[in-house]
mmCIF file of N, CA and C in Angstrom:
data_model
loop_
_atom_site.group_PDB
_atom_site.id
_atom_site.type_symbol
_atom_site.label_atom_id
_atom_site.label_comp_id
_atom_site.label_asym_id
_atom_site.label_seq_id
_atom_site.Cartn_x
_atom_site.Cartn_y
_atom_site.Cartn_z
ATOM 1 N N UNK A 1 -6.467 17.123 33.069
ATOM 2 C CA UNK A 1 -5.103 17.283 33.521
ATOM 3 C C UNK A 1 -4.823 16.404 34.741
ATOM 4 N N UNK A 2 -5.931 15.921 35.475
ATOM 5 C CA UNK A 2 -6.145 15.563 36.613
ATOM 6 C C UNK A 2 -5.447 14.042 36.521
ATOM 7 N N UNK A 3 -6.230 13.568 35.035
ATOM 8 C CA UNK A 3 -5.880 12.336 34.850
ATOM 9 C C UNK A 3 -4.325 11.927 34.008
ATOM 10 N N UNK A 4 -4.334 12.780 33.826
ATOM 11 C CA UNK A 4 -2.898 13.146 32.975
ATOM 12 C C UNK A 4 -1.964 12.956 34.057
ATOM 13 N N UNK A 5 -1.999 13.610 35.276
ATOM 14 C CA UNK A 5 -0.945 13.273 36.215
ATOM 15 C C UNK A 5 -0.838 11.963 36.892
ATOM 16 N N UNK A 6 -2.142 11.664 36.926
ATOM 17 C CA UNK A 6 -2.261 10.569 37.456
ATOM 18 C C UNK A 6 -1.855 9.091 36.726
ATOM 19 N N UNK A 7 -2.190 9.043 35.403
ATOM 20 C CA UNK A 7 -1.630 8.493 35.263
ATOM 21 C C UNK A 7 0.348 8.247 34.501
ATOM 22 N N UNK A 8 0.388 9.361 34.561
ATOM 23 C CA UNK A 8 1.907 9.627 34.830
ATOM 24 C C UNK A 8 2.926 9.003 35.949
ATOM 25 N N UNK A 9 2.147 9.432 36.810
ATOM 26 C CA UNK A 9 2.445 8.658 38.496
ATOM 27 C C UNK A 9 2.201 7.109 38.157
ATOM 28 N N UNK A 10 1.206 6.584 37.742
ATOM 29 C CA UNK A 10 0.989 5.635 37.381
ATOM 30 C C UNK A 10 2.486 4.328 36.403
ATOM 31 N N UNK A 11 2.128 5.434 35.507
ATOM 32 C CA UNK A 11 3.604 5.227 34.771
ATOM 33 C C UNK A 11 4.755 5.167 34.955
ATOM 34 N N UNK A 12 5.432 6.201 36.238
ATOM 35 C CA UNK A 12 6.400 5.916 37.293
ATOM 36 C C UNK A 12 6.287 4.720 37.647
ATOM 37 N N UNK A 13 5.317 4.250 38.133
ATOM 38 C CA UNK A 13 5.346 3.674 39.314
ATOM 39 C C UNK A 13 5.847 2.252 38.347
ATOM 40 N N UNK A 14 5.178 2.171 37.218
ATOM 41 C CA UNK A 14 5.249 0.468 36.420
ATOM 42 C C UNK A 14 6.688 0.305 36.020
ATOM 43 N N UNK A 15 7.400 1.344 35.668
ATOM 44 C CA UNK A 15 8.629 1.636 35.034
ATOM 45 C C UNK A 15 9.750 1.551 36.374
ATOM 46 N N UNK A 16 9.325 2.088 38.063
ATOM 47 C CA UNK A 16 10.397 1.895 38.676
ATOM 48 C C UNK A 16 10.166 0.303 38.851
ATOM 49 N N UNK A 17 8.985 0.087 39.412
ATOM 50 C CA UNK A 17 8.849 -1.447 39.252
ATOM 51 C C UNK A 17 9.917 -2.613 38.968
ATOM 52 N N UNK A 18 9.694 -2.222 37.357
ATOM 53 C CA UNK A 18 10.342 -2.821 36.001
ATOM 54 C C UNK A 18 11.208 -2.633 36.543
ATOM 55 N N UNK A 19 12.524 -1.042 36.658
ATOM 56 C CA UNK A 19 13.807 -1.365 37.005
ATOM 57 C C UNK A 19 14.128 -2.412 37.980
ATOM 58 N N UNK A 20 13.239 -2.457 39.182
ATOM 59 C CA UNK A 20 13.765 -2.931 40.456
ATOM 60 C C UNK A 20 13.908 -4.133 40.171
ATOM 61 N N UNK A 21 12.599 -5.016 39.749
ATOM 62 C CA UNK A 21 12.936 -6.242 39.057
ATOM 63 C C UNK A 21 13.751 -6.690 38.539
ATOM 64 N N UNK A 22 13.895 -6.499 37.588
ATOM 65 C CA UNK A 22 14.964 -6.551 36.826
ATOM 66 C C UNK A 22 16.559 -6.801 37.151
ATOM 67 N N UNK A 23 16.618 -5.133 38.040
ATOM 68 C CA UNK A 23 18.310 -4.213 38.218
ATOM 69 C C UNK A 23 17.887 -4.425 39.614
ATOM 70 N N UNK A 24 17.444 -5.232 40.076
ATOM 71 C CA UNK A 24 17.735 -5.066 42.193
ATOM 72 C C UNK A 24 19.165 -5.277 42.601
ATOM 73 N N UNK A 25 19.970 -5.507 41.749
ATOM 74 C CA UNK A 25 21.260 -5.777 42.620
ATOM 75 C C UNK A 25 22.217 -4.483 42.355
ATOM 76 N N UNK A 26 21.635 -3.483 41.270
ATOM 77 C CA UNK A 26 22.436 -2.547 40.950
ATOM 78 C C UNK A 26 21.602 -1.293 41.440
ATOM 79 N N UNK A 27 20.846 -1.326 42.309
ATOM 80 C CA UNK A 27 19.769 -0.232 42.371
ATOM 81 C C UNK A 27 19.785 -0.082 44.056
ATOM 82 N N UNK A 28 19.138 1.122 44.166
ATOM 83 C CA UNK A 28 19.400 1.440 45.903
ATOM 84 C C UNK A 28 18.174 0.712 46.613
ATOM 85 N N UNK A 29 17.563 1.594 48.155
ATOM 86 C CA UNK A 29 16.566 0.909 48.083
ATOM 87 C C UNK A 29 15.258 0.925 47.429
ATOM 88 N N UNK A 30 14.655 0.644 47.725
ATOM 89 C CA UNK A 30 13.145 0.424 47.031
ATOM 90 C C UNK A 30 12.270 1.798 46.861
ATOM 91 N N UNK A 31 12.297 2.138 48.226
ATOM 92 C CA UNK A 31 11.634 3.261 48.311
ATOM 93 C C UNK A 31 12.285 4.423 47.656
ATOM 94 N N UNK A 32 13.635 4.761 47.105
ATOM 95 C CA UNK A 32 14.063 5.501 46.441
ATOM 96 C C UNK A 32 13.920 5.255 45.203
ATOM 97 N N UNK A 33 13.718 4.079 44.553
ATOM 98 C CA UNK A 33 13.353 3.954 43.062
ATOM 99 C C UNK A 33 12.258 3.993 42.779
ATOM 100 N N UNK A 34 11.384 4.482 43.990
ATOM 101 C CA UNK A 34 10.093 4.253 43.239
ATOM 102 C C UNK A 34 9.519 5.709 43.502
ATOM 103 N N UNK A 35 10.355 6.338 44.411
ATOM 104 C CA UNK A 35 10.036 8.091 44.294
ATOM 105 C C UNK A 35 10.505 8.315 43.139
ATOM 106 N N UNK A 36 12.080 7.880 42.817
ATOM 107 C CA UNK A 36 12.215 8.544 41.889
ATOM 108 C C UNK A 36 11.887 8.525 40.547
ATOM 109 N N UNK A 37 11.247 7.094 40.466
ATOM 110 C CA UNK A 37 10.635 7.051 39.346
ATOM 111 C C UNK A 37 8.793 8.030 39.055
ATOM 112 N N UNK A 38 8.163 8.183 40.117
ATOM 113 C CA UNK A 38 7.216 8.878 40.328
ATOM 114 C C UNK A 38 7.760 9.980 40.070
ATOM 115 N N UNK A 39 8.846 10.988 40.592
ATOM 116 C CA UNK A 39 8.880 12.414 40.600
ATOM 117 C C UNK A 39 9.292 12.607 39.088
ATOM 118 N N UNK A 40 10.399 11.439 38.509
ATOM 119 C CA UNK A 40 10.762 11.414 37.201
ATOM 120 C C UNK A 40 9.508 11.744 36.340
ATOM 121 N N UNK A 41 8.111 11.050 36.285
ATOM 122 C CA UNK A 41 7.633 10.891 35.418
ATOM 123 C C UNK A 41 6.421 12.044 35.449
ATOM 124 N N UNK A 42 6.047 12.629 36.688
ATOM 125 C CA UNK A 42 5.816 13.983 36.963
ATOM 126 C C UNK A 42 6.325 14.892 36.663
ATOM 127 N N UNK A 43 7.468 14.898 36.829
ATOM 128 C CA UNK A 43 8.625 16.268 35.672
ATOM 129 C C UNK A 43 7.892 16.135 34.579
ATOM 130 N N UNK A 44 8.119 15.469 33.901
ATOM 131 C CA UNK A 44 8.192 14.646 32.646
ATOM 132 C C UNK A 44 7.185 15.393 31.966
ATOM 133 N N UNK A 45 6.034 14.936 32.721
ATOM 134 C CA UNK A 45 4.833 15.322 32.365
ATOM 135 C C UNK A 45 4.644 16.569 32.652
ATOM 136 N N UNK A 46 5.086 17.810 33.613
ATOM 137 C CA UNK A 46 5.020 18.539 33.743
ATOM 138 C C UNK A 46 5.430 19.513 32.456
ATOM 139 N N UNK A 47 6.557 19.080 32.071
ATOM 140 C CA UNK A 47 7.278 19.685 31.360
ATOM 141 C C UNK A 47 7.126 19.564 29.581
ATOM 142 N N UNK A 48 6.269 18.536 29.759
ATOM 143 C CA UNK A 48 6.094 18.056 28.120
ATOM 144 C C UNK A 48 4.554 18.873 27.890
ATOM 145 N N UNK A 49 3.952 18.952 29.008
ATOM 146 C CA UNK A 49 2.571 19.200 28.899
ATOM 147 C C UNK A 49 2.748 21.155 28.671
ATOM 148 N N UNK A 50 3.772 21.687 29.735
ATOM 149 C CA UNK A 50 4.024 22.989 29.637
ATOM 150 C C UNK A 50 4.815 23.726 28.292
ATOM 151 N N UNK A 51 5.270 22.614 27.476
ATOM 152 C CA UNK A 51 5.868 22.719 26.245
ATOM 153 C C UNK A 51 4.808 22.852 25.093
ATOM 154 N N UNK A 52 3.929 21.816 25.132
ATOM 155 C CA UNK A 52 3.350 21.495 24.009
ATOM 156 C C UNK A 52 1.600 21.922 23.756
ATOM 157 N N UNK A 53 1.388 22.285 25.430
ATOM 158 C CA UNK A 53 0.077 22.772 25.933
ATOM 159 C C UNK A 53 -0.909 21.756 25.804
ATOM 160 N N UNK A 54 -2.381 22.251 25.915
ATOM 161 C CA UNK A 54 -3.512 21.360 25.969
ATOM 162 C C UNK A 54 -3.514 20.213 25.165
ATOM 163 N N UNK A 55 -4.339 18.957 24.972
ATOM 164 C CA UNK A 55 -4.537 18.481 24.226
ATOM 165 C C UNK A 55 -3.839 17.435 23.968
ATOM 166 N N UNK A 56 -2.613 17.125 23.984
ATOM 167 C CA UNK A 56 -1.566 16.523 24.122
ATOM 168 C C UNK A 56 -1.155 14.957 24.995
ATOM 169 N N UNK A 57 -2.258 14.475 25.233
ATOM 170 C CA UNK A 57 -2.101 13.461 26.729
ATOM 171 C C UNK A 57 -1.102 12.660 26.372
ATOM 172 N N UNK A 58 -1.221 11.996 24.842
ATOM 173 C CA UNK A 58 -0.200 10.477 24.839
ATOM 174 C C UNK A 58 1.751 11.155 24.743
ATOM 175 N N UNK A 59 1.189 12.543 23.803
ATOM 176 C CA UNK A 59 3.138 12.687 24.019
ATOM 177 C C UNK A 59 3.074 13.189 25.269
ATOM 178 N N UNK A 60 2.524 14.137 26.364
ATOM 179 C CA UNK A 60 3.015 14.151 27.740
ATOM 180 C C UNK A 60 3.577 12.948 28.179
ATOM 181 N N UNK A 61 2.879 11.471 27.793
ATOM 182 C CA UNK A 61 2.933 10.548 28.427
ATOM 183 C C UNK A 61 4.030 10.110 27.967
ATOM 184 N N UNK A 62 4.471 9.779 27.137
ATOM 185 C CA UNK A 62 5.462 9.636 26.528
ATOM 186 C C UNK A 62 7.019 10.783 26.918
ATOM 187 N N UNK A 63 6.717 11.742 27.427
ATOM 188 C CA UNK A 63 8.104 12.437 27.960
ATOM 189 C C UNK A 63 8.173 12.109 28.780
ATOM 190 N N UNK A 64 7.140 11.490 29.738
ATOM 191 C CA UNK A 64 7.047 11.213 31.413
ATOM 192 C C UNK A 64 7.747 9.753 31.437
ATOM 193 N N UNK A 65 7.225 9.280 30.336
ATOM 194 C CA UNK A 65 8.381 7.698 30.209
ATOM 195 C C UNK A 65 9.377 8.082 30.392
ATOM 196 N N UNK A 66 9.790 9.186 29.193
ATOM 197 C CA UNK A 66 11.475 9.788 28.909
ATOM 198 C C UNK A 66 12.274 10.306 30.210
ATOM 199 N N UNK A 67 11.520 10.784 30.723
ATOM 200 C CA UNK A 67 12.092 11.410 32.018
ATOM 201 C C UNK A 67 12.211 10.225 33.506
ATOM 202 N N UNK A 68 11.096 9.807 33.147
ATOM 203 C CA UNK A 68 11.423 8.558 34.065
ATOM 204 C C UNK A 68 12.377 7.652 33.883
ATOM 205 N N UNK A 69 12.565 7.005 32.995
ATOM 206 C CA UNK A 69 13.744 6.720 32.604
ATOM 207 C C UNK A 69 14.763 7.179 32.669
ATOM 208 N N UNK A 70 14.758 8.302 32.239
ATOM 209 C CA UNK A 70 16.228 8.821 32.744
ATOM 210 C C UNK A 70 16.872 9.061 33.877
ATOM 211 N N UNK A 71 15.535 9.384 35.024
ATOM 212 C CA UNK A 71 16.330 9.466 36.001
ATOM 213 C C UNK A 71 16.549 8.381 36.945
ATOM 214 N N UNK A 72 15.349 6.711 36.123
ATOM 215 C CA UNK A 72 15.891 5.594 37.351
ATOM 216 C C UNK A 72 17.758 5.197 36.810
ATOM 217 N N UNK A 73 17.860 5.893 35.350
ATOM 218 C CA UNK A 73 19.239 5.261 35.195
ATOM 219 C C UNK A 73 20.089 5.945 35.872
ATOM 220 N N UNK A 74 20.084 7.171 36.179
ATOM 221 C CA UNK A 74 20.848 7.759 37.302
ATOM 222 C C UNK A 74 21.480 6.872 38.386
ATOM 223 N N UNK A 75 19.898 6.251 38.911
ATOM 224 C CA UNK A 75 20.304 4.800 40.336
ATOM 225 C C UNK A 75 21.257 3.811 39.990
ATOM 226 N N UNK A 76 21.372 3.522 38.979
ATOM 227 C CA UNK A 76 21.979 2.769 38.408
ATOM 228 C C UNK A 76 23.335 2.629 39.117
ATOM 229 N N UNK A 77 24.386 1.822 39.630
ATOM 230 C CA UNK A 77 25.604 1.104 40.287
ATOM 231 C C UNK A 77 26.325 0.248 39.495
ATOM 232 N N UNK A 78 27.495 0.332 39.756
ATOM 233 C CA UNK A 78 28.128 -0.421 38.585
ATOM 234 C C UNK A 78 28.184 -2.367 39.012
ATOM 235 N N UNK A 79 28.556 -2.857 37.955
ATOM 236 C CA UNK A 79 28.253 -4.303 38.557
ATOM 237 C C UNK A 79 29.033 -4.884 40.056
ATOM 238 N N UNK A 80 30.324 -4.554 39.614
ATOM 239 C CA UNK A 80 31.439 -4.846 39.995
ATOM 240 C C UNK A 80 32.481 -5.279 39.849
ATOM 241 N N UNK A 81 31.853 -6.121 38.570
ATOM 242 C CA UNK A 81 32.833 -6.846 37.871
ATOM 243 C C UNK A 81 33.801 -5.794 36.821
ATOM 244 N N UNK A 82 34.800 -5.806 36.698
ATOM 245 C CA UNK A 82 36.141 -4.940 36.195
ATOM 246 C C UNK A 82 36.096 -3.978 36.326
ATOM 247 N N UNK A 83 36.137 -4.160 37.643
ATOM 248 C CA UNK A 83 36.012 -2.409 38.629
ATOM 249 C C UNK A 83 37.750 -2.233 38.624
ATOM 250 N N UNK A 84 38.037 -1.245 38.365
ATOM 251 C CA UNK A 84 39.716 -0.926 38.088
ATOM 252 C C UNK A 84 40.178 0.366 39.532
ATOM 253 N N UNK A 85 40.920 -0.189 40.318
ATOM 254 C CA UNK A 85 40.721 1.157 41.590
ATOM 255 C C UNK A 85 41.768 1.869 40.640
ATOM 256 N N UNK A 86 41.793 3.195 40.870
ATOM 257 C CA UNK A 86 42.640 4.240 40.568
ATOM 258 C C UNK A 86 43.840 4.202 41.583
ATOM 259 N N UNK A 87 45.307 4.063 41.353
ATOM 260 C CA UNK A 87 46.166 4.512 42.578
ATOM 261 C C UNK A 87 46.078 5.557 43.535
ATOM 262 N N UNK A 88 45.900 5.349 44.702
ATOM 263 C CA UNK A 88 46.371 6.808 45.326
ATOM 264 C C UNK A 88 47.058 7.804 44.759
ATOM 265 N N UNK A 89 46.656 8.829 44.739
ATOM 266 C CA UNK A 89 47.641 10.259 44.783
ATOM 267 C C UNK A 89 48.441 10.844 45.412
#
């Protein structure tokens, strides 16, 4: 289980990476994409592993992607381009 988390964290960590690369101009700072890609993929794993029980390492690993992912798209900012302001009220 030990290694299961670990490399979960692991997996965060390659995946916030990836976003930052990538999305640095749409993403906050650094140090927030890369917690949140860590805590993402710790849920992840928490939760896939508490679902499906023992035995299980590659789909834990695989929800911990899912969850990581989902929550670096959260960070996500819009470009800017055909940004439409709303009128005052």
């Amino acid at each position: 289980m030990i290694l299961e988390a670990l490399g979960s964290a692991v997996l965060g960590l390659v995946l916030a990476w990836t976003a930052f690369h990538r999305l640095s101009h749409r993403l906050p700072a650094p140090t927030m994409v890369f917690a949140t890609g860590v805590a993402g993929a710790l849920f992840g794993d928490f939760v896939t592993h508490s679902a499906l029980g023992p035995g299980t390492a590659l789909l834990s690993l695989l929800g911990a992607a899912v969850v990581s992912a989902a929550s670096l798209s959260l960070l996500l900012r819009p470009t800017g381009r055909g940004l439409r302001r709303s009128a005052p009220a």
